[in-house]
PDB file of C-alpha atoms in Angstrom:
ATOM      1  CA  MET D  16    -120.195 121.579  47.423  1.00 51.00           C
ATOM      2  CA  PHE D  17    -122.093 124.009  45.209  1.00 48.00           C
ATOM      3  CA  LYS D  18    -125.089 121.700  44.967  1.00 53.00           C
ATOM      4  CA  LYS D  19    -125.290 121.329  48.736  1.00 55.00           C
ATOM      5  CA  THR D  20    -125.205 125.115  49.058  1.00 51.00           C
ATOM      6  CA  VAL D  21    -128.009 125.449  46.583  1.00 45.00           C
ATOM      7  CA  PHE D  22    -129.965 122.778  48.343  1.00 48.00           C
ATOM      8  CA  ALA D  23    -129.523 124.608  51.678  1.00 50.00           C
ATOM      9  CA  ILE D  24    -130.677 127.901  50.169  1.00 52.00           C
ATOM     10  CA  ILE D  25    -133.802 126.348  48.621  1.00 51.00           C
ATOM     11  CA  PHE D  26    -134.549 124.617  51.921  1.00 46.00           C
ATOM     12  CA  ILE D  27    -134.283 127.855  53.924  1.00 48.00           C
ATOM     13  CA  VAL D  28    -136.366 129.856  51.351  1.00 43.00           C
ATOM     14  CA  ALA D  29    -138.962 127.054  51.479  1.00 45.00           C
ATOM     15  CA  ILE D  30    -139.233 127.219  55.278  1.00 43.00           C
ATOM     16  CA  PHE D  31    -139.615 130.987  55.287  1.00 40.00           C
ATOM     17  CA  SER D  32    -142.100 131.029  52.366  1.00 41.00           C
ATOM     18  CA  GLN D  33    -144.452 128.609  54.131  1.00 44.00           C
ATOM     19  CA  GLY D  34    -145.390 131.065  56.783  1.00 39.00           C
ATOM     20  CA  CYS D  35    -146.705 130.189  60.152  1.00 38.00           C
ATOM     21  CA  SER D  36    -148.443 126.857  60.506  1.00 35.00           C
ATOM     22  CA  ASP D  37    -149.251 124.292  63.118  1.00 37.00           C
ATOM     23  CA  GLU D  38    -147.751 121.573  61.012  1.00 40.00           C
ATOM     24  CA  ASN D  39    -144.030 120.726  61.352  1.00 41.00           C
ATOM     25  CA  GLU D  40    -143.741 119.037  57.976  1.00 44.00           C
ATOM     26  CA  ILE D  41    -142.122 120.629  55.039  1.00 46.00           C
ATOM     27  CA  ASP D  42    -144.018 120.633  51.679  1.00 52.00           C
ATOM     28  CA  SER D  43    -143.125 117.473  49.790  1.00 50.00           C
ATOM     29  CA  ASP D  44    -143.033 119.434  46.531  1.00 52.00           C
ATOM     30  CA  VAL D  45    -140.305 121.606  47.905  1.00 49.00           C
ATOM     31  CA  ILE D  46    -138.249 118.551  48.966  1.00 52.00           C
ATOM     32  CA  GLU D  47    -138.748 116.999  45.573  1.00 50.00           C
ATOM     33  CA  GLU D  48    -137.552 120.258  43.794  1.00 47.00           C
ATOM     34  CA  ALA D  49    -134.521 120.343  46.051  1.00 50.00           C
ATOM     35  CA  ASN D  50    -133.726 116.670  45.558  1.00 48.00           C
ATOM     36  CA  SER D  51    -133.909 117.144  41.768  1.00 47.00           C
ATOM     37  CA  MET D  52    -131.181 119.881  42.008  1.00 42.00           C
ATOM     38  CA  ILE D  53    -128.857 117.597  43.921  1.00 48.00           C
ATOM     39  CA  SER D  54    -126.520 115.415  41.938  1.00 54.00           C
ATOM     40  CA  SER D  55    -127.882 112.073  40.969  1.00 73.00           C
ATOM     41  CA  ASN D  56    -125.074 110.635  43.108  1.00 86.00           C
ATOM     42  CA  GLU D  57    -126.591 112.071  46.316  1.00 91.00           C
ATOM     43  CA  PHE D  58    -129.801 110.771  48.040  1.00 93.00           C
ATOM     44  CA  VAL D  59    -131.434 112.843  50.777  1.00 93.00           C
ATOM     45  CA  LEU D  60    -133.295 110.465  53.001  1.00 92.00           C
ATOM     46  CA  THR D  61    -135.632 111.454  55.861  1.00 92.00           C
ATOM     47  CA  SER D  62    -136.026 109.122  58.785  1.00 92.00           C
ATOM     48  CA  THR D  63    -139.316 108.401  60.535  1.00 91.00           C
ATOM     49  CA  ASP D  64    -138.329 110.891  63.189  1.00 91.00           C
ATOM     50  CA  ASN D  65    -137.628 113.659  60.530  1.00 91.00           C
ATOM     51  CA  LYS D  66    -133.809 113.636  60.606  1.00 93.00           C
ATOM     52  CA  GLN D  67    -132.097 113.856  57.306  1.00 93.00           C
ATOM     53  CA  TYR D  68    -129.310 111.631  55.992  1.00 93.00           C
ATOM     54  CA  VAL D  69    -127.445 112.121  52.787  1.00 94.00           C
ATOM     55  CA  ILE D  70    -126.036 108.976  51.105  1.00 94.00           C
ATOM     56  CA  THR D  71    -123.521 109.669  48.362  1.00 93.00           C
ATOM     57  CA  LYS D  72    -122.678 107.167  45.641  1.00 93.00           C
ATOM     58  CA  THR D  73    -119.014 106.615  45.010  1.00 90.00           C
ATOM     59  CA  GLN D  74    -117.384 104.631  42.229  1.00 89.00           C
ATOM     60  CA  THR D  75    -117.278 101.587  44.418  1.00 90.00           C
ATOM     61  CA  GLY D  76    -120.191 102.004  46.911  1.00 92.00           C
ATOM     62  CA  PHE D  77    -121.847 104.529  49.155  1.00 94.00           C
ATOM     63  CA  ILE D  78    -120.894 106.776  52.045  1.00 93.00           C
ATOM     64  CA  LEU D  79    -122.897 108.574  54.703  1.00 93.00           C
ATOM     65  CA  ASP D  80    -122.231 112.272  54.298  1.00 87.00           C
ATOM     66  CA  ASN D  81    -123.290 113.096  57.897  1.00 70.00           C
ATOM     67  CA  ASP D  82    -120.410 110.835  59.185  1.00 76.00           C
ATOM     68  CA  LYS D  83    -118.050 109.552  56.548  1.00 78.00           C
ATOM     69  CA  SER D  84    -115.943 107.755  59.163  1.00 82.00           C
ATOM     70  CA  LYS D  85    -118.672 105.316  59.933  1.00 89.00           C
ATOM     71  CA  MET D  86    -119.301 102.050  58.210  1.00 95.00           C
ATOM     72  CA  ILE D  87    -122.923 101.766  56.951  1.00 96.00           C
ATOM     73  CA  VAL D  88    -125.285  98.909  56.564  1.00 97.00           C
ATOM     74  CA  LEU D  89    -128.081  99.595  54.117  1.00 97.00           C
ATOM     75  CA  ASP D  90    -130.985  97.249  54.830  1.00 97.00           C
ATOM     76  CA  ILE D  91    -133.578  97.147  52.081  1.00 97.00           C
ATOM     77  CA  PHE D  92    -136.828  95.724  53.471  1.00 97.00           C
ATOM     78  CA  ALA D  93    -140.598  95.725  53.556  1.00 96.00           C
ATOM     79  CA  THR D  94    -142.848  95.690  56.674  1.00 96.00           C
ATOM     80  CA  TRP D  95    -144.851  92.716  55.325  1.00 96.00           C
ATOM     81  CA  CYS D  96    -141.712  90.575  54.679  1.00 96.00           C
ATOM     82  CA  PRO D  97    -141.237  87.795  57.300  1.00 96.00           C
ATOM     83  CA  PRO D  98    -137.384  87.500  56.714  1.00 96.00           C
ATOM     84  CA  CYS D  99    -137.138  91.256  57.072  1.00 96.00           C
ATOM     85  CA  ARG D 100    -138.931  91.178  60.366  1.00 96.00           C
ATOM     86  CA  ALA D 101    -136.663  88.341  61.576  1.00 95.00           C
ATOM     87  CA  THR D 102    -133.538  90.248  60.630  1.00 96.00           C
ATOM     88  CA  ALA D 103    -134.404  93.517  62.426  1.00 97.00           C
ATOM     89  CA  PRO D 104    -133.379  92.362  65.948  1.00 97.00           C
ATOM     90  CA  SER D 105    -129.974  91.207  64.628  1.00 96.00           C
ATOM     91  CA  LEU D 106    -129.381  94.567  62.952  1.00 97.00           C
ATOM     92  CA  SER D 107    -130.385  96.300  66.115  1.00 97.00           C
ATOM     93  CA  ALA D 108    -127.889  94.213  68.143  1.00 97.00           C
ATOM     94  CA  LEU D 109    -125.107  95.056  65.663  1.00 97.00           C
ATOM     95  CA  GLN D 110    -126.015  98.745  65.755  1.00 96.00           C
ATOM     96  CA  LYS D 111    -125.737  98.669  69.537  1.00 97.00           C
ATOM     97  CA  LYS D 112    -122.525  96.603  69.523  1.00 96.00           C
ATOM     98  CA  TYR D 113    -120.707  98.864  67.063  1.00 96.00           C
ATOM     99  CA  LYS D 114    -122.497 102.157  67.914  1.00 93.00           C
ATOM    100  CA  ASP D 115    -119.249 104.157  67.528  1.00 92.00           C
ATOM    101  CA  ASP D 116    -118.297 102.656  64.188  1.00 94.00           C
ATOM    102  CA  LEU D 117    -121.546 101.756  62.413  1.00 95.00           C
ATOM    103  CA  VAL D 118    -124.855 103.187  61.170  1.00 95.00           C
ATOM    104  CA  VAL D 119    -127.655 100.816  60.198  1.00 97.00           C
ATOM    105  CA  ILE D 120    -130.184 102.434  57.840  1.00 97.00           C
ATOM    106  CA  GLY D 121    -133.360 100.593  56.922  1.00 97.00           C
ATOM    107  CA  ILE D 122    -134.736 101.617  53.553  1.00 97.00           C
ATOM    108  CA  THR D 123    -138.300 100.550  52.907  1.00 95.00           C
ATOM    109  CA  ILE D 124    -139.329  99.614  49.381  1.00 95.00           C
ATOM    110  CA  GLU D 125    -142.965 100.320  50.097  1.00 94.00           C
ATOM    111  CA  ASP D 126    -144.161 103.462  48.284  1.00 91.00           C
ATOM    112  CA  GLY D 127    -146.554 105.671  50.188  1.00 90.00           C
ATOM    113  CA  ILE D 128    -146.260 103.875  53.541  1.00 93.00           C
ATOM    114  CA  SER D 129    -146.891 105.997  56.645  1.00 95.00           C
ATOM    115  CA  ASN D 130    -144.279 106.802  59.230  1.00 94.00           C
ATOM    116  CA  LYS D 131    -146.760 105.426  61.786  1.00 95.00           C
ATOM    117  CA  LYS D 132    -146.707 102.025  60.126  1.00 96.00           C
ATOM    118  CA  LEU D 133    -142.909 102.109  60.034  1.00 96.00           C
ATOM    119  CA  GLU D 134    -142.780 103.051  63.687  1.00 96.00           C
ATOM    120  CA  GLU D 135    -145.084 100.087  64.452  1.00 96.00           C
ATOM    121  CA  PHE D 136    -142.675  97.858  62.515  1.00 96.00           C
ATOM    122  CA  LYS D 137    -139.759  99.206  64.612  1.00 96.00           C
ATOM    123  CA  THR D 138    -141.563  98.555  67.833  1.00 96.00           C
ATOM    124  CA  MET D 139    -142.966  95.134  67.013  1.00 96.00           C
ATOM    125  CA  ASN D 140    -139.612  93.927  65.590  1.00 96.00           C
ATOM    126  CA  SER D 141    -137.108  95.633  67.841  1.00 95.00           C
ATOM    127  CA  ALA D 142    -135.707  97.578  64.919  1.00 95.00           C
ATOM    128  CA  ASN D 143    -133.692 100.064  66.982  1.00 96.00           C
ATOM    129  CA  TYR D 144    -131.868 101.707  64.090  1.00 96.00           C
ATOM    130  CA  VAL D 145    -132.613 104.447  61.537  1.00 96.00           C
ATOM    131  CA  ILE D 146    -135.519 103.785  59.126  1.00 96.00           C
ATOM    132  CA  VAL D 147    -136.018 106.102  56.268  1.00 96.00           C
ATOM    133  CA  ASN D 148    -139.206 106.919  54.372  1.00 94.00           C
ATOM    134  CA  SER D 149    -138.446 109.230  51.494  1.00 91.00           C
ATOM    135  CA  SER D 150    -139.193 109.723  47.824  1.00 91.00           C
ATOM    136  CA  THR D 151    -135.559 108.919  47.218  1.00 92.00           C
ATOM    137  CA  ASN D 152    -135.798 105.459  48.734  1.00 93.00           C
ATOM    138  CA  ARG D 153    -136.658 103.766  45.414  1.00 93.00           C
ATOM    139  CA  PRO D 154    -133.938 105.561  43.413  1.00 94.00           C
ATOM    140  CA  LEU D 155    -131.325 104.652  46.007  1.00 94.00           C
ATOM    141  CA  VAL D 156    -132.505 101.065  46.101  1.00 95.00           C
ATOM    142  CA  ASN D 157    -132.282 100.936  42.269  1.00 94.00           C
ATOM    143  CA  GLU D 158    -128.702 102.273  42.452  1.00 94.00           C
ATOM    144  CA  ILE D 159    -127.625  99.739  45.094  1.00 95.00           C
ATOM    145  CA  ALA D 160    -129.159  96.912  42.989  1.00 95.00           C
ATOM    146  CA  ALA D 161    -127.456  98.130  39.862  1.00 93.00           C
ATOM    147  CA  MET D 162    -124.065  98.386  41.558  1.00 94.00           C
ATOM    148  CA  LEU D 163    -124.478  94.820  42.902  1.00 95.00           C
ATOM    149  CA  LYS D 164    -125.666  93.630  39.465  1.00 94.00           C
ATOM    150  CA  LEU D 165    -128.938  92.204  40.834  1.00 93.00           C
ATOM    151  CA  GLY D 166    -131.299  93.449  38.205  1.00 87.00           C
ATOM    152  CA  ASN D 167    -134.807  94.742  39.045  1.00 83.00           C
ATOM    153  CA  ASN D 168    -136.189  91.696  40.838  1.00 88.00           C
ATOM    154  CA  PHE D 169    -134.193  90.604  43.828  1.00 92.00           C
ATOM    155  CA  PRO D 170    -135.142  89.035  47.118  1.00 93.00           C
ATOM    156  CA  ILE D 171    -135.451  91.048  50.311  1.00 95.00           C
ATOM    157  CA  PRO D 172    -134.117  91.748  52.710  1.00 95.00           C
ATOM    158  CA  LEU D 173    -131.078  92.948  50.771  1.00 96.00           C
ATOM    159  CA  MET D 174    -128.332  94.178  53.012  1.00 97.00           C
ATOM    160  CA  ALA D 175    -125.168  95.899  51.780  1.00 97.00           C
ATOM    161  CA  ILE D 176    -122.241  96.916  53.978  1.00 97.00           C
ATOM    162  CA  TYR D 177    -120.018  99.803  52.990  1.00 96.00           C
ATOM    163  CA  LYS D 178    -116.879 101.185  54.542  1.00 95.00           C
ATOM    164  CA  ASP D 179    -115.029 104.273  53.252  1.00 92.00           C
ATOM    165  CA  GLY D 180    -117.359 104.212  50.187  1.00 91.00           C
ATOM    166  CA  GLN D 181    -116.452 100.623  49.259  1.00 93.00           C
ATOM    167  CA  LEU D 182    -118.564  97.459  49.337  1.00 95.00           C
ATOM    168  CA  VAL D 183    -117.596  95.134  52.174  1.00 95.00           C
ATOM    169  CA  ASN D 184    -120.244  92.516  51.418  1.00 96.00           C
ATOM    170  CA  HIS D 185    -123.933  92.105  50.616  1.00 96.00           C
ATOM    171  CA  TYR D 186    -126.516  89.553  51.546  1.00 96.00           C
ATOM    172  CA  LEU D 187    -129.798  88.447  49.838  1.00 95.00           C
ATOM    173  CA  GLY D 188    -132.521  87.115  52.089  1.00 93.00           C
ATOM    174  CA  ALA D 189    -132.294  86.419  55.798  1.00 91.00           C
ATOM    175  CA  VAL D 190    -128.809  85.880  57.143  1.00 92.00           C
ATOM    176  CA  GLU D 191    -127.302  84.903  60.535  1.00 93.00           C
ATOM    177  CA  GLU D 192    -126.189  87.771  62.740  1.00 95.00           C
ATOM    178  CA  GLU D 193    -122.774  86.002  63.080  1.00 96.00           C
ATOM    179  CA  PHE D 194    -122.024  86.304  59.368  1.00 95.00           C
ATOM    180  CA  ILE D 195    -122.673  90.041  59.306  1.00 96.00           C
ATOM    181  CA  ASP D 196    -120.804  90.545  62.536  1.00 96.00           C
ATOM    182  CA  SER D 197    -117.747  88.664  61.083  1.00 96.00           C
ATOM    183  CA  ASP D 198    -117.703  90.911  58.020  1.00 96.00           C
ATOM    184  CA  ILE D 199    -118.025  94.070  60.178  1.00 95.00           C
ATOM    185  CA  LYS D 200    -115.120  92.914  62.448  1.00 95.00           C
ATOM    186  CA  MET D 201    -112.860  92.199  59.472  1.00 94.00           C
ATOM    187  CA  ALA D 202    -113.626  95.569  57.841  1.00 93.00           C
ATOM    188  CA  LEU D 203    -113.022  97.387  61.167  1.00 92.00           C
ATOM    189  CA  LYS D 204    -109.963  95.240  61.833  1.00 88.00           C
ATOM    190  CA  LYS D 205    -111.228  94.344  65.316  1.00 72.00           C
TER     191      LYS D 205
END
């Protein structure tokens, strides 16, 4: 809790110290400094529409701090990856179907990609779920891969489903929507 309070104070000070500007973006150095002060178990992710999500590592998985009651699907992808493109509509359908119980978060592995390019990916591939583009993407991806014992080189897309901070299942490569749906139903006991 203390670390979150410190982060909030740094964030507020950063906003006031920037002065008036036509730009709505926060200085990336300030975000980096704030992120370094947060526990290595917390990952602050910024979506392409500038909303922030905090993913916290537990002993057995990950939880979404903004809504701990929701199951999360972490989709590790790249815009150039054909199986990633093919999987996006299925993830959108699942997000829509389980909107009260599930949050799908796409985590790009592409360093330095623009939000504009990610928005194009969303539009072209019907990816109607959260996609994050942050400096903490890579560290989070590394933590997910380490917890799944995948090493540094693994195929994408990599999807991992977590409920209550525990791994439900993970998938390497393209997978049929029905398999993911079945795991979600079992975890939600529906």
